[in-house]
Tab-separated table of C-alpha atoms and ligand atoms in Angstrom:
chain	number	residue	atom	x	y	z
A	1	MET	CA	142.725	166.564	125.040
A	2	LYS	CA	143.002	163.348	126.945
A	3	ALA	CA	141.602	165.071	129.975
A	4	GLN	CA	138.744	166.396	127.902
A	5	LEU	CA	137.983	162.884	126.673
A	6	GLU	CA	138.006	161.501	130.181
A	7	GLU	CA	135.562	164.188	131.166
A	8	ILE	CA	133.264	163.302	128.282
A	9	ARG	CA	133.371	159.667	129.367
A	10	THR	CA	132.699	160.342	133.040
A	11	ARG	CA	129.847	162.684	132.309
A	12	ALA	CA	128.185	160.399	129.740
A	13	LEU	CA	128.373	157.271	131.885
A	14	GLY	CA	127.234	159.255	134.894
A	15	GLU	CA	124.161	160.396	133.062
A	16	LEU	CA	123.458	156.901	131.770
A	17	SER	CA	122.427	155.668	135.193
A	18	ASP	CA	119.971	152.822	135.722
A	19	GLU	CA	117.221	155.366	136.288
A	20	ALA	CA	117.800	157.299	133.056
A	21	ASP	CA	114.636	157.589	131.031
A	22	GLU	CA	114.279	157.360	127.265
A	23	ALA	CA	114.656	161.095	126.668
A	24	GLN	CA	117.799	161.281	128.796
A	25	ILE	CA	119.381	158.336	126.988
A	26	GLU	CA	118.595	159.879	123.627
A	27	ALA	CA	120.051	163.248	124.744
A	28	VAL	CA	123.362	161.613	125.733
A	29	ARG	CA	123.463	159.641	122.476
A	30	VAL	CA	123.026	162.774	120.382
A	31	ARG	CA	125.399	164.871	122.459
A	32	VAL	CA	128.255	162.342	122.543
A	33	LEU	CA	127.866	160.156	119.443
A	34	GLY	CA	125.802	162.418	117.165
A	35	ARG	CA	126.996	163.776	113.837
A	36	SER	CA	128.065	167.042	115.463
A	37	GLY	CA	128.533	165.436	118.864
A	38	GLU	CA	131.461	165.711	121.241
A	39	LEU	CA	133.437	162.744	119.893
A	40	THR	CA	133.014	163.811	116.270
A	41	GLU	CA	134.199	167.259	117.274
A	42	ILE	CA	137.382	165.808	118.808
A	43	MET	CA	138.101	163.747	115.693
A	44	ARG	CA	137.777	166.894	113.646
A	45	ARG	CA	140.371	168.589	115.834
A	46	MET	CA	142.843	165.671	115.461
A	47	ARG	CA	145.135	168.018	113.481
A	48	GLU	CA	145.950	169.888	116.658
A	49	VAL	CA	147.154	166.738	118.390
A	50	PRO	CA	150.950	166.172	118.342
A	51	PRO	CA	151.751	163.205	116.045
A	52	ALA	CA	153.106	161.103	118.876
A	53	GLU	CA	149.835	161.282	120.773
A	54	LYS	CA	147.543	160.720	117.814
A	55	PRO	CA	147.252	156.907	118.105
A	56	LEU	CA	146.549	157.178	121.784
A	57	VAL	CA	143.832	159.782	121.357
A	58	GLY	CA	142.307	157.842	118.469
A	59	ARG	CA	142.170	154.698	120.544
A	60	LEU	CA	140.658	156.535	123.458
A	61	VAL	CA	137.937	158.063	121.239
A	62	ASN	CA	137.020	154.568	119.965
A	63	GLU	CA	137.060	153.158	123.443
A	64	ILE	CA	134.678	155.812	124.742
A	65	LYS	CA	132.454	155.466	121.698
A	66	ASN	CA	132.157	151.682	122.217
A	67	GLU	CA	131.648	152.035	125.921
A	68	VAL	CA	128.844	154.604	125.561
A	69	GLU	CA	127.156	152.581	122.796
A	70	ALA	CA	127.282	149.397	124.873
A	71	ARG	CA	125.859	151.153	127.898
A	72	ILE	CA	123.026	152.612	125.846
A	73	ALA	CA	122.233	149.192	124.338
A	74	GLN	CA	122.223	147.706	127.819
A	75	LEU	CA	119.826	150.347	129.129
A	76	VAL	CA	117.497	150.030	126.140
A	77	GLU	CA	117.360	146.261	126.543
A	78	HIS	CA	116.748	146.631	130.242
A	79	ARG	CA	113.865	149.024	129.681
A	80	ARG	CA	112.355	146.733	127.017
A	81	ARG	CA	112.268	143.818	129.450
A	82	GLU	CA	110.776	145.958	132.145
A	83	ALA	CA	107.999	147.144	129.828
A	84	LEU	CA	107.263	143.558	128.798
A	85	SER	CA	106.921	142.206	132.292
A	86	ARG	CA	104.834	145.216	133.279
A	87	SER	CA	102.363	144.627	130.412
A	88	LEU	CA	102.214	140.899	131.155
A	89	ALA	CA	101.383	141.618	134.759
A	90	GLU	CA	98.687	144.120	133.813
A	91	ALA	CA	97.055	142.037	131.041
A	92	ARG	CA	96.183	139.086	133.162
A	93	LEU	CA	93.537	136.941	131.373
A	94	ASP	CA	90.366	136.258	133.313
A	95	VAL	CA	88.947	133.109	131.743
A	96	THR	CA	85.884	133.297	133.978
A	97	LEU	CA	84.614	136.489	132.286
A	98	PRO	CA	81.425	135.853	130.261
A	99	GLY	CA	81.967	135.754	126.473
A	100	LEU	CA	80.335	137.989	123.875
A	101	ARG	CA	76.871	136.713	123.042
A	102	MET	CA	76.367	136.410	119.275
A	103	PRO	CA	72.791	137.067	118.157
A	104	ARG	CA	71.308	133.889	116.704
A	105	GLY	CA	68.980	133.980	113.709
A	106	TRP	CA	65.912	131.874	112.968
A	107	SER	CA	64.066	130.676	109.910
A	108	HIS	CA	61.651	132.895	108.035
A	109	PRO	CA	57.996	132.051	108.846
A	110	LEU	CA	57.463	130.891	105.240
A	111	THR	CA	60.423	128.529	105.592
A	112	GLN	CA	59.009	127.241	108.859
A	113	THR	CA	55.659	126.557	107.167
A	114	ARG	CA	57.275	124.812	104.198
A	115	GLU	CA	59.454	122.641	106.417
A	116	ARG	CA	56.571	121.640	108.645
A	117	MET	CA	54.448	120.723	105.595
A	118	LEU	CA	57.221	118.650	104.036
A	119	GLU	CA	57.923	116.964	107.351
A	120	ILE	CA	54.322	115.703	107.523
A	121	PHE	CA	54.397	114.415	103.945
A	122	GLU	CA	57.743	112.740	104.501
A	123	ALA	CA	56.364	111.001	107.579
A	124	MET	CA	53.617	109.634	105.260
A	125	GLY	CA	56.247	108.228	102.900
A	126	PHE	CA	56.457	111.033	100.327
A	127	GLU	CA	59.810	111.919	98.822
A	128	VAL	CA	60.804	115.586	98.349
A	129	VAL	CA	61.984	116.472	94.828
A	130	GLU	CA	62.745	120.010	93.666
A	131	THR	CA	62.270	120.805	90.003
A	132	GLN	CA	63.057	123.821	87.864
A	133	ASP	CA	61.553	127.357	87.952
A	134	LEU	CA	62.527	128.059	84.346
A	135	GLU	CA	60.252	125.984	82.141
A	136	ASP	CA	59.038	125.408	78.619
A	137	ASP	CA	55.409	125.474	77.501
A	138	PHE	CA	55.196	121.671	77.379
A	139	HIS	CA	56.091	121.051	81.042
A	140	ASN	CA	54.142	123.993	82.466
A	141	PHE	CA	51.024	123.733	80.239
A	142	GLY	CA	50.944	121.279	77.335
A	143	ALA	CA	51.658	118.044	79.179
A	144	LEU	CA	49.249	119.162	81.920
A	145	ASN	CA	46.422	119.120	79.393
A	146	PHE	CA	45.999	122.895	79.075
A	147	PRO	CA	44.308	123.535	75.727
A	148	PRO	CA	46.251	125.847	73.372
A	149	ASP	CA	43.816	128.726	73.956
A	150	HIS	CA	43.662	128.422	77.766
A	151	PRO	CA	43.658	131.877	79.432
A	152	ALA	CA	46.584	130.954	81.753
A	153	ARG	CA	48.747	130.894	78.627
A	154	GLU	CA	48.095	134.595	78.004
A	155	MET	CA	50.798	137.214	78.377
A	156	GLN	CA	48.795	138.865	81.169
A	157	ASP	CA	49.210	135.856	83.434
A	158	THR	CA	52.563	134.332	82.620
A	159	PHE	CA	56.099	135.744	82.524
A	160	PHE	CA	57.471	134.685	79.138
A	161	LEU	CA	61.180	134.903	78.489
A	162	PRO	CA	62.962	135.500	75.199
A	163	GLY	CA	63.505	132.211	73.370
A	164	GLY	CA	60.166	130.643	74.248
A	165	MET	CA	60.886	129.783	77.877
A	166	LEU	CA	58.712	130.956	80.786
A	167	LEU	CA	58.728	131.154	84.579
A	168	ARG	CA	56.557	128.332	85.882
A	169	THR	CA	53.129	129.491	87.023
A	170	HIS	CA	52.693	126.536	89.400
A	171	THR	CA	54.697	123.597	90.766
A	172	SER	CA	52.562	121.159	88.735
A	173	ASN	CA	55.470	121.025	86.252
A	174	GLY	CA	57.046	118.828	88.952
A	175	GLN	CA	54.555	116.046	88.084
A	176	ILE	CA	55.734	116.026	84.486
A	177	ARG	CA	59.443	116.398	85.262
A	178	VAL	CA	59.421	113.502	87.733
A	179	MET	CA	57.077	111.108	85.883
A	180	GLU	CA	58.997	111.628	82.651
A	181	ARG	CA	62.144	110.104	84.100
A	182	ARG	CA	60.761	107.656	86.663
A	183	SER	CA	58.250	104.805	86.829
A	184	PRO	CA	55.439	104.155	89.316
A	185	PRO	CA	54.962	103.592	92.177
A	186	LEU	CA	55.662	107.241	93.064
A	187	ALA	CA	54.813	109.364	96.089
A	188	ILE	CA	56.422	112.771	95.577
A	189	VAL	CA	56.138	116.322	96.911
A	190	CYS	CA	57.678	119.204	94.952
A	191	PRO	CA	58.134	122.498	96.810
A	192	GLY	CA	59.214	125.561	94.843
A	193	ASN	CA	58.745	129.118	93.685
A	194	CYS	CA	56.104	130.110	91.129
A	195	TYR	CA	55.563	133.314	89.181
A	196	ARG	CA	52.497	135.111	87.868
A	197	ARG	CA	51.940	138.603	86.595
A	198	ASP	CA	50.076	139.762	89.689
A	199	GLU	CA	50.613	142.992	91.595
A	200	LEU	CA	51.928	142.584	95.122
A	201	SER	CA	48.896	142.978	97.373
A	202	VAL	CA	47.308	141.793	100.602
A	203	ARG	CA	46.429	138.410	99.013
A	204	ALA	CA	48.821	138.000	96.054
A	205	SER	CA	52.432	138.329	95.001
A	206	PRO	CA	54.161	137.996	91.583
A	207	MET	CA	56.489	135.455	93.176
A	208	PHE	CA	55.112	132.932	95.622
A	209	SER	CA	55.662	129.308	96.509
A	210	GLN	CA	53.680	126.101	96.349
A	211	ILE	CA	53.927	122.468	97.253
A	212	GLU	CA	52.758	120.031	94.615
A	213	GLY	CA	52.121	116.444	95.606
A	214	PHE	CA	51.220	113.324	93.695
A	215	MET	CA	51.018	109.589	94.055
A	216	VAL	CA	50.940	107.143	91.156
A	217	ASP	CA	50.446	103.365	91.266
A	218	ARG	CA	48.713	100.591	89.313
A	219	ALA	CA	45.171	101.360	88.153
A	220	GLY	CA	42.660	99.837	90.549
A	221	VAL	CA	45.115	100.032	93.428
A	222	ILE	CA	44.880	103.791	93.843
A	223	SER	CA	41.638	105.762	94.049
A	224	MET	CA	40.040	109.006	95.126
A	225	ALA	CA	39.748	107.505	98.629
A	226	HIS	CA	43.558	107.601	98.927
A	227	LEU	CA	43.521	111.236	97.892
A	228	LYS	CA	40.943	112.038	100.563
A	229	GLY	CA	42.832	110.071	103.191
A	230	VAL	CA	46.209	111.690	102.508
A	231	ILE	CA	44.788	115.217	102.310
A	232	ALA	CA	42.621	114.940	105.436
A	233	GLU	CA	45.521	113.373	107.345
A	234	PHE	CA	47.877	116.148	106.248
A	235	LEU	CA	45.457	118.993	107.032
A	236	ARG	CA	44.674	117.672	110.522
A	237	ALA	CA	48.376	117.148	111.264
A	238	PHE	CA	49.145	120.676	110.113
A	239	PHE	CA	46.154	122.685	111.386
A	240	GLY	CA	45.125	120.546	114.352
A	241	PRO	CA	43.124	117.320	114.887
A	242	ASP	CA	39.745	119.101	115.154
A	243	THR	CA	40.022	120.790	111.744
A	244	GLY	CA	36.985	120.193	109.535
A	245	VAL	CA	37.872	119.070	105.964
A	246	ARG	CA	35.493	119.336	103.003
A	247	PHE	CA	35.893	118.282	99.362
A	248	ARG	CA	34.090	120.331	96.689
A	249	ALA	CA	33.771	119.355	93.024
A	250	SER	CA	35.867	121.641	90.846
A	251	PHE	CA	37.762	121.777	87.576
A	252	PHE	CA	41.457	121.699	86.628
A	253	PRO	CA	42.700	120.709	83.165
A	254	PHE	CA	45.168	118.194	84.627
A	255	THR	CA	42.774	116.270	86.919
A	256	GLU	CA	39.521	114.373	86.414
A	257	PRO	CA	37.590	114.369	88.651
A	258	SER	CA	38.882	117.506	90.388
A	259	ALA	CA	38.177	118.720	93.888
A	260	GLU	CA	38.895	121.843	95.830
A	261	VAL	CA	39.467	121.277	99.517
A	262	ASP	CA	38.257	123.568	102.307
A	263	ILE	CA	39.093	123.553	105.997
A	264	SER	CA	36.819	124.847	108.734
A	265	CYS	CA	37.621	128.529	109.351
A	266	LEU	CA	40.438	128.702	111.904
A	267	LEU	CA	39.138	131.971	113.317
A	268	CYS	CA	35.480	131.139	114.023
A	269	LYS	CA	35.870	127.331	114.000
A	270	GLY	CA	33.094	127.027	111.443
A	271	ALA	CA	30.550	129.340	113.073
A	272	GLY	CA	30.864	131.987	110.355
A	273	CYS	CA	32.813	135.262	110.512
A	274	ARG	CA	34.069	138.132	108.349
A	275	VAL	CA	37.231	136.268	107.281
A	276	CYS	CA	35.322	133.215	105.914
A	277	LYS	CA	32.529	135.463	104.606
A	278	GLN	CA	30.099	133.788	107.035
A	279	SER	CA	30.544	130.418	105.319
A	280	GLY	CA	32.545	128.754	108.115
A	281	TRP	CA	35.000	127.359	105.513
A	282	THR	CA	38.285	128.486	103.904
A	283	GLU	CA	39.664	127.129	100.634
A	284	ILE	CA	43.097	125.590	101.127
A	285	LEU	CA	44.110	123.496	98.103
A	286	GLY	CA	43.295	122.018	94.702
A	287	SER	CA	43.385	118.312	93.929
A	288	GLY	CA	42.076	115.481	91.762
A	289	MET	CA	42.806	112.222	89.988
A	290	ILE	CA	45.557	112.752	87.399
A	291	HIS	CA	43.978	113.182	83.958
A	292	PRO	CA	44.619	110.309	81.489
A	293	ASN	CA	46.053	112.849	79.017
A	294	VAL	CA	48.703	113.842	81.589
A	295	LEU	CA	49.682	110.187	82.084
A	296	ARG	CA	49.886	109.756	78.289
A	297	ALA	CA	52.062	112.866	77.964
A	298	VAL	CA	54.756	111.284	80.171
A	299	GLY	CA	54.481	107.899	78.459
A	300	TYR	CA	52.356	106.086	81.071
A	301	ASP	CA	49.447	103.893	79.905
A	302	PRO	CA	46.292	105.217	81.661
A	303	MET	CA	44.810	101.705	81.507
A	304	GLN	CA	47.707	100.468	83.627
A	305	TYR	CA	48.401	103.382	85.948
A	306	ALA	CA	46.401	105.856	87.997
A	307	GLY	CA	47.243	108.558	90.466
A	308	PHE	CA	46.117	111.592	92.382
A	309	ALA	CA	47.645	115.056	92.666
A	310	PHE	CA	47.252	118.154	94.763
A	311	GLY	CA	48.765	121.605	95.015
A	312	MET	CA	48.721	124.356	97.596
A	313	GLY	CA	50.264	127.751	98.202
A	314	ILE	CA	52.773	128.137	101.025
A	315	GLU	CA	52.082	131.866	101.567
A	316	ARG	CA	48.317	131.342	101.683
A	317	THR	CA	48.679	128.443	104.081
A	318	SER	CA	51.034	130.526	106.252
A	319	LEU	CA	48.553	133.414	106.371
A	320	LEU	CA	45.888	131.081	107.720
A	321	LYS	CA	48.098	129.127	110.066
A	322	LEU	CA	49.933	132.121	111.559
A	323	GLY	CA	46.945	134.481	111.587
A	324	VAL	CA	48.654	137.073	109.376
A	325	ASP	CA	46.326	139.286	107.323
A	326	ASP	CA	48.677	140.763	104.698
A	327	MET	CA	50.948	138.713	102.407
A	328	ARG	CA	53.282	141.672	101.844
A	329	LEU	CA	54.520	141.326	105.409
A	330	PHE	CA	56.260	138.081	104.416
A	331	PHE	CA	58.391	139.857	101.825
A	332	GLU	CA	59.293	143.085	103.632
A	333	ASN	CA	61.875	141.565	105.979
A	334	ASP	CA	60.859	143.809	108.861
A	335	LEU	CA	62.447	142.241	111.933
A	336	ARG	CA	59.636	143.521	114.174
A	337	PHE	CA	57.299	141.263	112.178
A	338	LEU	CA	59.687	138.334	111.699
A	339	ALA	CA	60.723	138.228	115.367
A	340	GLN	CA	57.184	137.193	116.262
A	341	PHE	CA	57.868	133.833	114.609
A	342	ARG	CA	61.033	132.924	116.483
A	343	ALA	CA	59.321	130.450	118.728
A	344	GLY	CA	57.660	128.538	115.879
A	345	GLU	CA	61.022	127.186	114.873
A	346	ALA	CA	61.949	125.811	118.276
A	347	ALA	CA	58.534	124.151	118.464
A	348	SER	CA	58.799	122.318	115.166
B	1	DAH	N1	48.386	123.955	89.903
B	1	DAH	C1	47.250	124.487	90.625
B	1	DAH	C2	47.436	125.964	90.885
B	1	DAH	O1	48.488	126.464	90.706
B	1	DAH	C3	47.075	123.798	91.940
B	1	DAH	C4	46.644	122.369	91.781
B	1	DAH	C5	45.309	122.079	91.675
B	1	DAH	C6	47.579	121.369	91.690
B	1	DAH	C7	44.881	120.763	91.534
B	1	DAH	C8	47.166	120.047	91.540
B	1	DAH	C9	45.787	119.758	91.456
B	1	DAH	O2	48.024	119.036	91.465
B	1	DAH	O3	45.386	118.479	91.319
B	1	DAH	O4	46.518	126.617	91.268
């Protein structure tokens, strides 16, 4: 039996050469040390061994078992190191390779328009204040001198919410919200979203955005001339220095006198074309001197204070400025359309 053990040892160690691969190592492990392997088999036959030899055989079995296990561990470790250095050699990092280019976004054309408009007003000393979309009747209508039976207060025009609130129909609520909590002198622009019960179409949308502006100071200090100066300055900065600007008498409940402002048609430069209906002019905003009733509604004395106000749509202004002929394009998020206004951002 001793001879048999020696043979098992010689054969196992012989097979566990430095070149042995994983499968060969595993085969030796199973054959020699496995549950029905050669060494287990010998232990099972221990009964046949004469008592005097038993300790010797037992020791020899253990010795071979340890020796084979150690050799296997050594080979496994050796192979692990080899694999590691091979993968390190192969995976050499080339830091000069170009990186992955991440696509960079840009602002929506409406955002570009709004930011450019605000930038011009800020350069003139106006402060930007955002006010709320969700309003009550007083701030959207009452304080702005809308009579109780004014058609804008009808369900067909305004989104009313349960509990008497509504979605503001214009950013003119900004006048009331700001004047209510602050004192003149004020020069403020209020950008924001507005809502009206219109169908989405070429020229209209149920949600759109406006910029409201107003300036309030002591009566006698501020006049319609300031309104004209600020508006003409803004329009020429925004549309170009050669833009014609025209004031037309109009009516709004919250201004007196009121004026609508036209710019010379950007397409035909005033000559007359299909877009301006041959008039040479395009309407761009509403304006006027703040009505005394509006000043009273926020607690200002109209004998002491005066001011002017104006309001314009951002979508409408964008259509004109960017030469787009359908408002729906602004809301569809079609990248083929939006990508045409990438450059506008870098320019501004
Ligand atoms: N609130 C008006 C609108 O939504 C726009 C407007 C007109 C605002 C005249 C003004 C103004 O401040 O003076 O159509």
